[in-house]
PDB file of C-alpha atoms and ligand atoms in Angstrom:
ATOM      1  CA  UNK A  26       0.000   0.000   0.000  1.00 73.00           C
ATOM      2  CA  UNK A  27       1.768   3.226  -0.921  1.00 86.00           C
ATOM      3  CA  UNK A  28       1.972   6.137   1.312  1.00 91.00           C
ATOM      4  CA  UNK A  29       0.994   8.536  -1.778  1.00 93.00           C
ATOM      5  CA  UNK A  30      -1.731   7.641  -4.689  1.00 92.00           C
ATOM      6  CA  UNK A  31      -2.367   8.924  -7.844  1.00 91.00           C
ATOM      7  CA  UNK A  32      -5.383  11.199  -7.929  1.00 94.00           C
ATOM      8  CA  UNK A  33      -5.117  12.388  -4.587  1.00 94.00           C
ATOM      9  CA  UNK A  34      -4.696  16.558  -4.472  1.00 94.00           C
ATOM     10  CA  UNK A  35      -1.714  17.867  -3.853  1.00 94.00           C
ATOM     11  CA  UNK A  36      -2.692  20.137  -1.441  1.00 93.00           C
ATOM     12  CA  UNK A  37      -3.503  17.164   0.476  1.00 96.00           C
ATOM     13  CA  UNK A  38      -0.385  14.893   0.256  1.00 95.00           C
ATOM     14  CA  UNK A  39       1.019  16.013   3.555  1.00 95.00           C
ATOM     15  CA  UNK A  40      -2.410  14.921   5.013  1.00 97.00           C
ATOM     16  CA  UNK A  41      -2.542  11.856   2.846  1.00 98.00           C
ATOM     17  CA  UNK A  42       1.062  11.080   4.430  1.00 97.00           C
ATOM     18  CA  UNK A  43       0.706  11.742   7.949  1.00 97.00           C
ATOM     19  CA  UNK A  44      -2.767   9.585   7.946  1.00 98.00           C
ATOM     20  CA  UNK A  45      -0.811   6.614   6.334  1.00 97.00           C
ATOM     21  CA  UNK A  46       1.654   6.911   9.576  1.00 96.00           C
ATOM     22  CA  UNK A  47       1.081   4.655  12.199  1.00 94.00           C
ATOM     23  CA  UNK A  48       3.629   6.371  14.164  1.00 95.00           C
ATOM     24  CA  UNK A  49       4.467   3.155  15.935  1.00 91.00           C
ATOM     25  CA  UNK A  50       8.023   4.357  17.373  1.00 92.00           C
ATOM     26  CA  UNK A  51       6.511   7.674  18.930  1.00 94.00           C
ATOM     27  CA  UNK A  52       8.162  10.380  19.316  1.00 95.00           C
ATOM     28  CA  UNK A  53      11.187   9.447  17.242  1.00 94.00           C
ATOM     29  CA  UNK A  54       9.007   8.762  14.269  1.00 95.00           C
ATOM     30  CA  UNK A  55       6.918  12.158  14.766  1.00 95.00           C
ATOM     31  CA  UNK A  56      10.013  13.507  14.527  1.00 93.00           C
ATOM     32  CA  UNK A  57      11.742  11.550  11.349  1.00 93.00           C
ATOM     33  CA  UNK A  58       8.222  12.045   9.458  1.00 94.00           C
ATOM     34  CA  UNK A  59       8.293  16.255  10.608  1.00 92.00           C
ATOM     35  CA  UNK A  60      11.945  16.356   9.352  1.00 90.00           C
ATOM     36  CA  UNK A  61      11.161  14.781   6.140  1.00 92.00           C
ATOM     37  CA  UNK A  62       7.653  16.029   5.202  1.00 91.00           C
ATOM     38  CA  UNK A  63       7.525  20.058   6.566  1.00 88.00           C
ATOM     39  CA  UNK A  64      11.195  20.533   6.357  1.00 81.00           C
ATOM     40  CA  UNK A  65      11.021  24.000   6.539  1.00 78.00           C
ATOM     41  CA  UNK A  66       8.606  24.566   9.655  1.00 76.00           C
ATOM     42  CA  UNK A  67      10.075  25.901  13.180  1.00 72.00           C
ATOM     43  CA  UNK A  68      11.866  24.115  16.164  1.00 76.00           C
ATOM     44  CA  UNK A  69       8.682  24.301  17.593  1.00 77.00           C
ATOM     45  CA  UNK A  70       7.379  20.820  15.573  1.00 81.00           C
ATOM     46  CA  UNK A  71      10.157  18.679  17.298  1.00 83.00           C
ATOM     47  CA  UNK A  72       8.871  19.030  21.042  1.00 90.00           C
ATOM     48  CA  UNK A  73       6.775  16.494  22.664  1.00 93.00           C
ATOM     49  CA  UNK A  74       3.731  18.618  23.056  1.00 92.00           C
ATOM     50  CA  UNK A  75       3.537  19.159  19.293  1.00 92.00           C
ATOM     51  CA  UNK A  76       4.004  15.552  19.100  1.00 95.00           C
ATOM     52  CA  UNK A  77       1.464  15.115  21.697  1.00 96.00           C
ATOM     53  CA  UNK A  78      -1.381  17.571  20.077  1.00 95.00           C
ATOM     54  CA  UNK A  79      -0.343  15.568  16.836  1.00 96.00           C
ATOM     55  CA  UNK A  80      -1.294  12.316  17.836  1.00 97.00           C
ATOM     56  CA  UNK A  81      -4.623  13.439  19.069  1.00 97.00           C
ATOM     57  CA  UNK A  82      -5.338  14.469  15.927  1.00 97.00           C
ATOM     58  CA  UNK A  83      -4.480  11.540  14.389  1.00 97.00           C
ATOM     59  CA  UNK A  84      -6.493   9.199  16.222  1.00 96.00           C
ATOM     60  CA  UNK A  85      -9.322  11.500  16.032  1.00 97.00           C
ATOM     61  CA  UNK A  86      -9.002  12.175  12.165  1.00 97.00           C
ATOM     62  CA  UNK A  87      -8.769   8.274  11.928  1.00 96.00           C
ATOM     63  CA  UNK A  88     -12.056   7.594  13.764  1.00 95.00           C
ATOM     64  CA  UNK A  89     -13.436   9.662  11.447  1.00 96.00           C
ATOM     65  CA  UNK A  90     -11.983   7.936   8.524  1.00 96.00           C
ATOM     66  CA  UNK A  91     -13.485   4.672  10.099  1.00 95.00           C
ATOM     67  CA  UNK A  92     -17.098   6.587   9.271  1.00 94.00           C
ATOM     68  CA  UNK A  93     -16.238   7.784   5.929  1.00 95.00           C
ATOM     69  CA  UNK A  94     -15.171   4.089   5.382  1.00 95.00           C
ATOM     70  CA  UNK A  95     -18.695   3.106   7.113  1.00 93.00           C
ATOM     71  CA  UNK A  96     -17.378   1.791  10.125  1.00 90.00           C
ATOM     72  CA  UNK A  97     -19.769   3.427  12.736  1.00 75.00           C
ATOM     73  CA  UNK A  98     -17.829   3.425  16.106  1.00 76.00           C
ATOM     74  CA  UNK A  99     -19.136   5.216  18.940  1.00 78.00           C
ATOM     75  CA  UNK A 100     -15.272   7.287  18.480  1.00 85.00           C
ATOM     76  CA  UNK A 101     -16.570   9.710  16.126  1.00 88.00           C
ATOM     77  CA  UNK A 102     -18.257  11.930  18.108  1.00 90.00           C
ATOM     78  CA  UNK A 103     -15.287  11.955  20.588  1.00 93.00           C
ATOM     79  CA  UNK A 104     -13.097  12.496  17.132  1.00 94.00           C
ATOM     80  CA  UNK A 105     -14.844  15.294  16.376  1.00 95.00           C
ATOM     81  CA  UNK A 106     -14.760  16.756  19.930  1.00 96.00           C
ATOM     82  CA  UNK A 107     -10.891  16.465  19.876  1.00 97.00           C
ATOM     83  CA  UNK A 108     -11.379  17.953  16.547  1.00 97.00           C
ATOM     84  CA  UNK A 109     -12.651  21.026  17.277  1.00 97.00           C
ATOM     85  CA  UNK A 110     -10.907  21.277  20.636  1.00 97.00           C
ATOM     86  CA  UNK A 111      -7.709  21.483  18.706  1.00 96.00           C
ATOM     87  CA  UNK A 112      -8.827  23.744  16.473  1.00 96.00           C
ATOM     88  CA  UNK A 113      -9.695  25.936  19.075  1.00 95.00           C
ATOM     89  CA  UNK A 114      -6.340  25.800  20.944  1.00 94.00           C
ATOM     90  CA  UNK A 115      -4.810  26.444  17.838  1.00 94.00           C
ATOM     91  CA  UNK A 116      -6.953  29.895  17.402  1.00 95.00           C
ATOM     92  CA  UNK A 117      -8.155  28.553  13.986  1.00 95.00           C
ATOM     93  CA  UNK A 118     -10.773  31.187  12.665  1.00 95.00           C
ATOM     94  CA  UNK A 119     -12.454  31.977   9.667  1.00 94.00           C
ATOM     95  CA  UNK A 120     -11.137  35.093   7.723  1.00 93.00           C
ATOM     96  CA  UNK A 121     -12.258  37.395   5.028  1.00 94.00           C
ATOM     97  CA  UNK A 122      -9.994  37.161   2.484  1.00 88.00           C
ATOM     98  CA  UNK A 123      -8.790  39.476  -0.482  1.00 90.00           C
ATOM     99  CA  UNK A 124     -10.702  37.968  -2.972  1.00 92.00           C
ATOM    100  CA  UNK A 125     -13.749  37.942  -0.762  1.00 94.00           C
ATOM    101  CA  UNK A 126     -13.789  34.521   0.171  1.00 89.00           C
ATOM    102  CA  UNK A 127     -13.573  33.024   3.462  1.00 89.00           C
ATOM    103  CA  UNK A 128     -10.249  31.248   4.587  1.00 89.00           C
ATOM    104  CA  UNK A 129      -9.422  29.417   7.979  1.00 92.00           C
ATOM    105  CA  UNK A 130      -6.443  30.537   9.656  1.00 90.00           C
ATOM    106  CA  UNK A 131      -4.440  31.066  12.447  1.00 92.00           C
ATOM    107  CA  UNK A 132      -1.686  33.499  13.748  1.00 83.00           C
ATOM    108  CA  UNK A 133      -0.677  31.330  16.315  1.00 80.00           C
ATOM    109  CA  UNK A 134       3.143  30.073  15.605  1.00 69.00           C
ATOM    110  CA  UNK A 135       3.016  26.828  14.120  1.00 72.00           C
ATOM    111  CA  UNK A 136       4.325  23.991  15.100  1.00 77.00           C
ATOM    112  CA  UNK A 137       2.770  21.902  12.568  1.00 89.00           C
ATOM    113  CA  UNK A 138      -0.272  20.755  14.069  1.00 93.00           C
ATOM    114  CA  UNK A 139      -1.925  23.210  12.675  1.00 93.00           C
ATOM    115  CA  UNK A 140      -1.084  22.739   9.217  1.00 92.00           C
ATOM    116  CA  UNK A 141      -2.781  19.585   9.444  1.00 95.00           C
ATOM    117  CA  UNK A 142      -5.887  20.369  11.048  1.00 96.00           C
ATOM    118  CA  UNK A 143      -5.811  22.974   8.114  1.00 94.00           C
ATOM    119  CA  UNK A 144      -5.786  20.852   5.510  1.00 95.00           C
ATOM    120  CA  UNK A 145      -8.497  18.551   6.929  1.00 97.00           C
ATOM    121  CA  UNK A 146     -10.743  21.654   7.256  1.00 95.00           C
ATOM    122  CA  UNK A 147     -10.217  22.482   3.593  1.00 94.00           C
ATOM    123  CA  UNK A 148     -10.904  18.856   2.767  1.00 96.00           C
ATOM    124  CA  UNK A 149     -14.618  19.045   4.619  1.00 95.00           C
ATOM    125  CA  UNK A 150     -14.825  22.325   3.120  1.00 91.00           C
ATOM    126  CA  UNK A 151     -14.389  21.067  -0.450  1.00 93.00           C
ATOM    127  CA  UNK A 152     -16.583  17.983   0.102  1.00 94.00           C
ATOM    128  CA  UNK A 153     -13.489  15.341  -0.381  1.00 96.00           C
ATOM    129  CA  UNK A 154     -12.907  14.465   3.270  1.00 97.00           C
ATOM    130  CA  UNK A 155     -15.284  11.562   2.714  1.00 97.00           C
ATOM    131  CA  UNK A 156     -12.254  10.120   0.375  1.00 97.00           C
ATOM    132  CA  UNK A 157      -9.782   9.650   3.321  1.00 98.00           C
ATOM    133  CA  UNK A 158     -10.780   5.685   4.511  1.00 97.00           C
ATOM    134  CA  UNK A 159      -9.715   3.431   6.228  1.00 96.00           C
ATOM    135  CA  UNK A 160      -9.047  -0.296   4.847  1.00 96.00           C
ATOM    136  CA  UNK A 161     -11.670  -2.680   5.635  1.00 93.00           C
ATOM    137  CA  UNK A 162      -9.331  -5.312   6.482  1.00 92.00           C
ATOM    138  CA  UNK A 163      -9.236  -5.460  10.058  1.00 90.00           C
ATOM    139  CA  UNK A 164      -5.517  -6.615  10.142  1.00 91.00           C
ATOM    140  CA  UNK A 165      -4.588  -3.748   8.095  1.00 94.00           C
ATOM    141  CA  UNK A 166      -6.862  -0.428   8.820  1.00 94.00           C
ATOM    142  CA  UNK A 167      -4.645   1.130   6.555  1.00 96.00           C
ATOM    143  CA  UNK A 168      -5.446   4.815   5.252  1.00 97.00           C
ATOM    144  CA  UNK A 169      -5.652   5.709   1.867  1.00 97.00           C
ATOM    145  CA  UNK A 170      -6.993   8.183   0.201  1.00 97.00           C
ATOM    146  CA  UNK A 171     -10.151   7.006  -2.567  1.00 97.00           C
ATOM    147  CA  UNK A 172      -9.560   8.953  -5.438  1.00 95.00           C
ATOM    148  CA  UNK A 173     -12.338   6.625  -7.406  1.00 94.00           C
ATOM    149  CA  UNK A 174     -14.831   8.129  -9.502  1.00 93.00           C
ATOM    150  CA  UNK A 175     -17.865   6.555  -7.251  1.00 93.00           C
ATOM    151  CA  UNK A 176     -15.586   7.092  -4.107  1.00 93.00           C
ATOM    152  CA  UNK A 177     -16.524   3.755  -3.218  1.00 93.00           C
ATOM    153  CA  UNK A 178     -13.468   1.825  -2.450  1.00 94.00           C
ATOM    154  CA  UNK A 179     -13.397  -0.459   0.434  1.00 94.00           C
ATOM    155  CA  UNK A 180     -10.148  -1.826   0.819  1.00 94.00           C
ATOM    156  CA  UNK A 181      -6.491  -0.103   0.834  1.00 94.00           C
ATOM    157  CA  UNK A 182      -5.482  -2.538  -2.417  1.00 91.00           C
ATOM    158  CA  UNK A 183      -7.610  -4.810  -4.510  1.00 86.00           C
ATOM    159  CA  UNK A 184      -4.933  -6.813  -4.655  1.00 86.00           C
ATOM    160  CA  UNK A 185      -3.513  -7.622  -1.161  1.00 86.00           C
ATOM    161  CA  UNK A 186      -6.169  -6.805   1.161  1.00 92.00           C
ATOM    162  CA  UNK A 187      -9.085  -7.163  -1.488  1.00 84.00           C
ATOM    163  CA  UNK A 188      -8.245 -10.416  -2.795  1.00 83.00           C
ATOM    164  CA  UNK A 189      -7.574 -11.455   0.919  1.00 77.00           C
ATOM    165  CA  UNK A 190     -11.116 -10.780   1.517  1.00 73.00           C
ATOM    166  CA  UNK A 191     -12.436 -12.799  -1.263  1.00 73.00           C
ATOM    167  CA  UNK A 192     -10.530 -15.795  -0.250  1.00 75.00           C
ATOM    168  CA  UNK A 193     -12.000 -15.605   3.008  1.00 74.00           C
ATOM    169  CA  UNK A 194     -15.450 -15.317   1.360  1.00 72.00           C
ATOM    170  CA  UNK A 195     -15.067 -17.947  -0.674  1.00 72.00           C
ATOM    171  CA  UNK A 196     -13.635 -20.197   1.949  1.00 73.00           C
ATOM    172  CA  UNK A 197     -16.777 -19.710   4.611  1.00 75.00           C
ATOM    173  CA  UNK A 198     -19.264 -20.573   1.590  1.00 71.00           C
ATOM    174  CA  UNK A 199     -17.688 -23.811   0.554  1.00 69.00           C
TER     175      UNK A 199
HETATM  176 ZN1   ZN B 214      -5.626  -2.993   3.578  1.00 58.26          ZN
END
């Protein structure tokens, strides 16, 4: 399963990456995956409370995943909670723009958090949010994002955790 897929925005492959993280290691992978994917942000994305505020919203951007993916767990509404919490501590606000259209921002310094909870807004905003899923498979939950014409993908890869699937299928019928 790649990290990166064709047809997914490019204003969204930072997204698209840090979903796809599990982030098992920690800290020291926060920190390999902020080096390598916002190499030019501040000092400020390296301490633990950035990693900290970034794995909250991971796991709440990923329970929402598991709805766009139409896996009702009773975490989305506590994902969305953590959402907006975040956004709040972050002093994310709409503002008028120059070309009269509304933006969400924030002044606060960034420590990259906030890029990310960015870049989910604008993908609820834009109505492809609903794209970001997680794989059926329940040994894999891997995130992808479904850039399908029908957005209606179920698993990561048709041909790993797809034909997987089928096997099993087939299997319990015979
Ligand atoms: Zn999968």
């Amino acid at each position: 399963m790649p990290e990166h897929r064709t047809g997914t925005p490019a204003r969204l492959s930072q997204l698209e990456s840090f979903l796809w993280h599990d982030f098992d290691a920690g800290f020291d992978d926060w920190n390999v995956w902020v080096r390598r994917k916002m190499p030019h942000s501040a000092e400020a994305t390296t301490t633990k409370s950035a990693f900290r505020y970034g794995m909250q919203i991971h796991a709440a951007l990923r329970s929402l995943q598991a709805a766009n993916s139409g896996m009702a767990t009773s975490n989305e509404v506590a994902g969305r909670e953590t959402f907006n919490r975040l956004a709040a501590h972050y002093g994310i606000r709409p503002r008028l723009g120059e070309d009269g259209l509304i933006v969400l921002a924030s002044d606060r310094p960034t420590d990259g958090v906030v890029s990310l909870i960015l870049a989910a807004f604008e993908a609820m905003q834009t109505g492809v949010w609903k794209r970001f899923k997680l794989c059926r498979e329940p040994t894999c939950r891997a995130s992808y994002y479904d850039a399908s014409k029908a957005a209606a993908k179920t698993w990561c890869s048709m041909d790993t955790c797809g034909s997987r699937n089928k096997m099993r299928r087939y299997r319990a019928k015979t």
